[in-house]
Coordinates of C-alpha atoms in Angstrom, one line a residue:
M10 CA 35.1 134.6 42.9
E11 CA 38.3 133.6 44.7
L12 CA 37.5 130.0 43.9
F13 CA 37.8 130.8 40.1
T14 CA 41.0 132.8 40.4
P15 CA 44.0 130.8 39.2
Q16 CA 47.4 130.8 40.8
K17 CA 49.0 131.6 37.5
E18 CA 48.1 131.9 33.8
T19 CA 49.6 129.2 31.7
W20 CA 50.2 129.4 28.0
F21 CA 46.7 127.8 27.5
Y22 CA 45.1 131.1 28.6
H23 CA 46.7 132.9 25.7
V24 CA 45.5 130.6 22.9
N25 CA 42.8 132.1 20.7
P26 CA 39.6 131.3 22.6
A27 CA 37.5 130.3 19.5
F28 CA 40.3 128.2 18.1
K29 CA 40.8 126.5 21.5
F30 CA 37.1 125.7 21.6
F31 CA 37.1 124.0 18.2
I32 CA 40.2 122.0 19.0
I33 CA 38.6 120.8 22.2
F34 CA 35.4 120.1 20.4
A35 CA 37.2 118.0 17.8
A36 CA 39.0 116.0 20.6
L37 CA 35.6 115.4 22.3
L38 CA 34.1 114.1 19.1
I39 CA 36.8 111.4 19.0
T40 CA 35.9 110.6 22.6
L41 CA 32.2 110.4 21.8
F42 CA 32.5 108.0 18.9
N43 CA 35.2 105.8 20.5
R44 CA 34.1 102.3 21.7
N45 CA 37.5 101.0 22.8
F46 CA 37.6 100.7 26.6
A47 CA 41.4 101.1 27.0
F48 CA 41.5 104.1 24.6
A49 CA 38.7 105.8 26.6
L50 CA 40.6 105.2 29.8
H51 CA 43.8 106.6 28.5
L52 CA 42.0 109.7 27.0
L53 CA 40.4 110.4 30.4
L54 CA 43.8 110.2 32.2
I55 CA 45.3 112.6 29.6
Y56 CA 42.4 115.0 29.9
I57 CA 42.8 115.1 33.7
L58 CA 46.6 115.6 33.3
L59 CA 45.9 118.5 30.9
L60 CA 43.5 120.1 33.4
V61 CA 46.1 119.8 36.2
L62 CA 49.0 121.2 34.1
W63 CA 47.3 123.8 32.0
S64 CA 44.5 125.2 34.2
G65 CA 46.9 127.1 36.5
Y66 CA 44.8 126.2 39.6
S67 CA 46.0 124.8 42.8
S68 CA 45.4 121.1 43.7
R69 CA 43.0 122.0 46.4
K70 CA 40.8 124.0 44.1
L71 CA 40.9 121.4 41.4
L72 CA 39.9 118.6 43.8
L73 CA 37.0 120.8 44.9
L74 CA 35.9 121.4 41.3
L75 CA 36.3 117.8 40.3
A76 CA 34.4 116.4 43.3
P77 CA 31.0 116.5 41.6
F78 CA 32.4 114.4 38.7
V79 CA 32.7 111.5 41.1
L80 CA 28.9 111.6 41.6
I81 CA 28.4 112.0 37.8
F82 CA 30.7 109.0 37.2
I83 CA 28.8 106.8 39.6
S84 CA 25.3 107.8 38.5
T85 CA 26.1 107.5 34.8
A86 CA 27.7 104.1 35.2
S87 CA 25.1 102.6 37.6
T88 CA 22.2 103.1 35.2
M89 CA 23.9 101.1 32.4
I90 CA 25.4 98.5 34.9
L91 CA 22.1 97.7 36.6
F92 CA 19.8 97.7 33.6
G93 CA 22.0 97.0 30.6
K94 CA 21.9 94.0 28.4
G95 CA 24.5 91.2 28.3
D96 CA 25.1 87.5 27.9
V97 CA 27.6 86.8 30.6
I98 CA 25.4 87.3 33.7
W99 CA 27.1 88.1 37.0
W100 CA 24.1 88.8 39.2
T101 CA 20.4 89.2 38.8
W102 CA 17.6 90.3 41.1
G103 CA 14.2 91.3 39.8
I104 CA 14.5 93.8 37.0
I105 CA 18.2 94.4 38.0
K106 CA 20.6 92.3 35.9
I107 CA 24.3 92.9 36.1
S108 CA 26.3 91.4 33.3
E109 CA 29.9 91.6 32.2
E110 CA 28.9 93.6 29.1
S111 CA 26.7 96.0 31.0
F112 CA 29.4 96.6 33.7
F113 CA 32.1 97.6 31.3
R114 CA 29.8 99.5 29.0
G115 CA 28.6 101.5 32.0
L116 CA 32.2 102.3 32.9
L117 CA 32.9 103.3 29.2
L118 CA 29.9 105.6 29.2
S119 CA 30.8 107.2 32.5
M120 CA 34.4 107.7 31.3
K121 CA 33.1 109.5 28.2
T122 CA 30.9 111.7 30.4
V123 CA 33.6 112.7 32.8
S124 CA 36.0 113.3 29.8
F125 CA 33.5 115.9 28.5
G126 CA 33.2 117.5 31.9
V127 CA 37.0 117.7 32.5
M128 CA 37.7 119.2 29.1
G129 CA 34.7 121.6 29.4
L130 CA 36.0 122.6 32.8
L131 CA 39.5 123.2 31.3
F132 CA 38.0 125.5 28.7
V133 CA 35.8 127.4 31.1
L134 CA 38.6 128.0 33.6
T135 CA 41.1 129.2 31.0
T136 CA 38.8 131.3 28.8
K137 CA 37.2 134.7 29.3
P138 CA 33.6 134.6 27.9
L139 CA 34.0 138.1 26.5
L140 CA 37.1 137.3 24.4
F141 CA 35.5 134.0 23.3
F142 CA 32.6 135.7 21.6
Y143 CA 34.9 138.5 20.2
A144 CA 37.1 135.7 18.7
L145 CA 34.1 134.0 17.2
M146 CA 33.1 137.3 15.5
Q147 CA 36.5 138.2 14.3
Q148 CA 38.2 134.9 13.3
F149 CA 35.1 132.8 12.6
H150 CA 32.8 135.5 11.3
L151 CA 29.9 135.0 13.7
P152 CA 27.3 137.7 13.0
P153 CA 27.6 140.5 15.5
K154 CA 23.9 140.3 16.3
Y155 CA 24.4 136.9 17.8
G156 CA 27.8 137.6 19.4
Y157 CA 26.8 140.8 21.1
S158 CA 23.5 139.2 22.2
F159 CA 25.4 136.5 24.1
I160 CA 27.8 139.1 25.5
A161 CA 24.9 141.2 26.8
A162 CA 23.3 138.1 28.3
I163 CA 26.4 137.2 30.2
R164 CA 27.0 140.7 31.4
L165 CA 23.4 140.9 32.7
L166 CA 23.5 137.7 34.7
P167 CA 25.1 139.3 37.8
T168 CA 22.4 142.0 37.6
V169 CA 19.6 139.5 37.5
W170 CA 21.1 137.6 40.4
E171 CA 21.3 140.8 42.4
E172 CA 17.7 141.6 41.7
F173 CA 16.7 138.1 42.8
H174 CA 18.4 138.6 46.1
T175 CA 16.8 142.1 46.5
R176 CA 13.4 140.5 45.8
T177 CA 14.1 137.8 48.4
N178 CA 15.1 140.3 51.1
A179 CA 12.0 142.4 50.3
L180 CA 9.7 139.5 50.7
K181 CA 11.4 138.5 54.0
I182 CA 10.9 142.0 55.4
R183 CA 7.2 141.9 54.4
G184 CA 6.9 138.7 56.4
V185 CA 5.8 136.6 53.4
R186 CA 5.3 132.9 54.4
Y187 CA 4.9 130.1 51.9
K188 CA 2.6 127.1 52.1
A189 CA 4.0 123.6 52.0
G190 CA 4.0 121.4 48.9
M191 CA 3.1 122.4 45.4
K192 CA 1.1 125.4 46.5
G193 CA 4.3 126.9 48.1
I194 CA 6.2 126.3 44.9
Y195 CA 3.5 128.0 42.9
E196 CA 3.5 131.0 45.3
R197 CA 7.3 131.4 44.9
I198 CA 7.0 131.3 41.1
R199 CA 4.2 133.9 41.1
L200 CA 6.0 136.3 43.5
Y201 CA 9.4 136.0 41.7
A202 CA 8.6 135.5 38.0
V203 CA 6.5 138.6 37.2
P204 CA 8.7 141.2 38.8
L205 CA 11.9 139.7 37.4
L206 CA 10.4 139.3 34.0
A207 CA 9.2 142.9 34.0
Q208 CA 12.6 144.2 35.0
S209 CA 14.3 142.2 32.3
I210 CA 11.9 143.6 29.7
R211 CA 12.6 147.1 30.8
R212 CA 16.4 146.5 30.8
A213 CA 16.2 144.9 27.3
Q214 CA 14.4 147.9 26.0
R215 CA 17.0 150.3 27.4
I216 CA 19.8 148.2 25.8
A217 CA 18.0 148.3 22.4
V218 CA 17.6 152.1 22.6
A219 CA 21.3 152.5 23.6
M220 CA 22.5 150.2 20.7
E221 CA 20.3 152.1 18.2
A222 CA 21.7 155.5 19.5
K223 CA 25.2 154.2 18.9
Q224 CA 24.4 153.4 15.3
F225 CA 24.5 149.6 15.7
H226 CA 23.3 148.3 12.4
I227 CA 22.9 144.7 11.6
G228 CA 25.0 143.6 8.6
S229 CA 27.4 146.6 8.6
S230 CA 31.1 146.3 9.0
R231 CA 32.3 146.9 12.5
T232 CA 35.5 147.6 14.5
Y233 CA 36.1 145.9 17.8
Y234 CA 37.4 147.3 21.1
Y235 CA 39.0 144.0 22.0
A236 CA 41.1 142.6 19.1
T237 CA 41.8 138.9 18.9
S238 CA 44.1 137.1 16.5
Y239 CA 46.1 133.9 16.0
S240 CA 49.5 133.4 17.5
R241 CA 52.2 130.8 17.7
L242 CA 50.5 129.2 20.6
D243 CA 47.6 128.3 18.4
A244 CA 50.0 126.3 16.2
V245 CA 51.4 124.7 19.3
L246 CA 48.0 123.5 20.4
L247 CA 47.1 122.4 16.8
L248 CA 50.2 120.1 16.8
L249 CA 50.1 119.1 20.5
M250 CA 46.5 118.0 20.8
P251 CA 46.5 115.5 17.9
G252 CA 49.9 114.2 19.2
L253 CA 48.4 113.6 22.6
L254 CA 45.4 111.8 21.1
L255 CA 47.7 109.6 19.0
F256 CA 49.8 108.9 22.0
A257 CA 46.7 107.8 23.9
Y258 CA 45.7 105.5 21.1
I259 CA 49.1 103.9 20.8
S260 CA 49.6 103.5 24.5
A261 CA 46.1 101.9 24.7
Q262 CA 47.1 99.4 22.1
Y263 CA 50.5 98.4 23.3
I264 CA 50.6 99.2 27.1
P265 CA 47.0 99.3 28.2
I266 CA 46.3 100.1 31.8
F267 CA 43.1 97.9 31.6
E268 CA 41.4 96.6 28.5
W269 CA 38.1 94.9 27.8
Q270 CA 36.5 93.6 24.6
P271 CA 32.9 92.4 24.3
P272 CA 32.8 88.6 24.2
I273 CA 32.4 87.1 20.8
Q274 CA 28.9 85.7 20.3
Q275 CA 28.8 82.1 19.2

């Protein structure tokens, strides 16, 4: 858990979690439907800058968390680069055909993918899941039956993980050995699935009884232990994020770091 402990909490931590989610979601929609190479590159750089400035994490931790995105970038781009279509052929060998169009479209696709990952990481690192679902229920009127279901699932994940380790240690003490290949995978599934599923069913039954005992009725008005609301920081984010997107668009038009346009077909 030390890896996910920030050095400091920036103002981004105190924005309404649900409002923050929809602002980031809207920004990523623009990223998704964008086809301009320079604009996508500028958006990616701005998203990385936001992660560095607003996450509150040290550079070492951010580099560690961003390391998998290098592999994602390469794997996403390589598929389009090696097997995409194009007219300006650079190199071909068998079914592999690298063209100018496939190369830059592969980079465009990978930049979009990494942009989603970076902004998702920013949201996850700066948002408490419990407050996120409380904000959805209070500010966006998510039905409590769904909100509390997600909260219960998140709270039970550590318990399920602990039971998994307990089951693993118990099997080791009993000297259980697995066969190689598919038979070994089947044996692992059989030895783990039934006990863990049975424990989950028992736990779900106890939670249902406890909620019924506390007079939890679907559709009734409720009060909340954790109260969430809007603040001035939400207005700041509402103004700042469109401003950054507009800045990325203008800078991509007038001072592009690198630009590419598909060749005009004759």
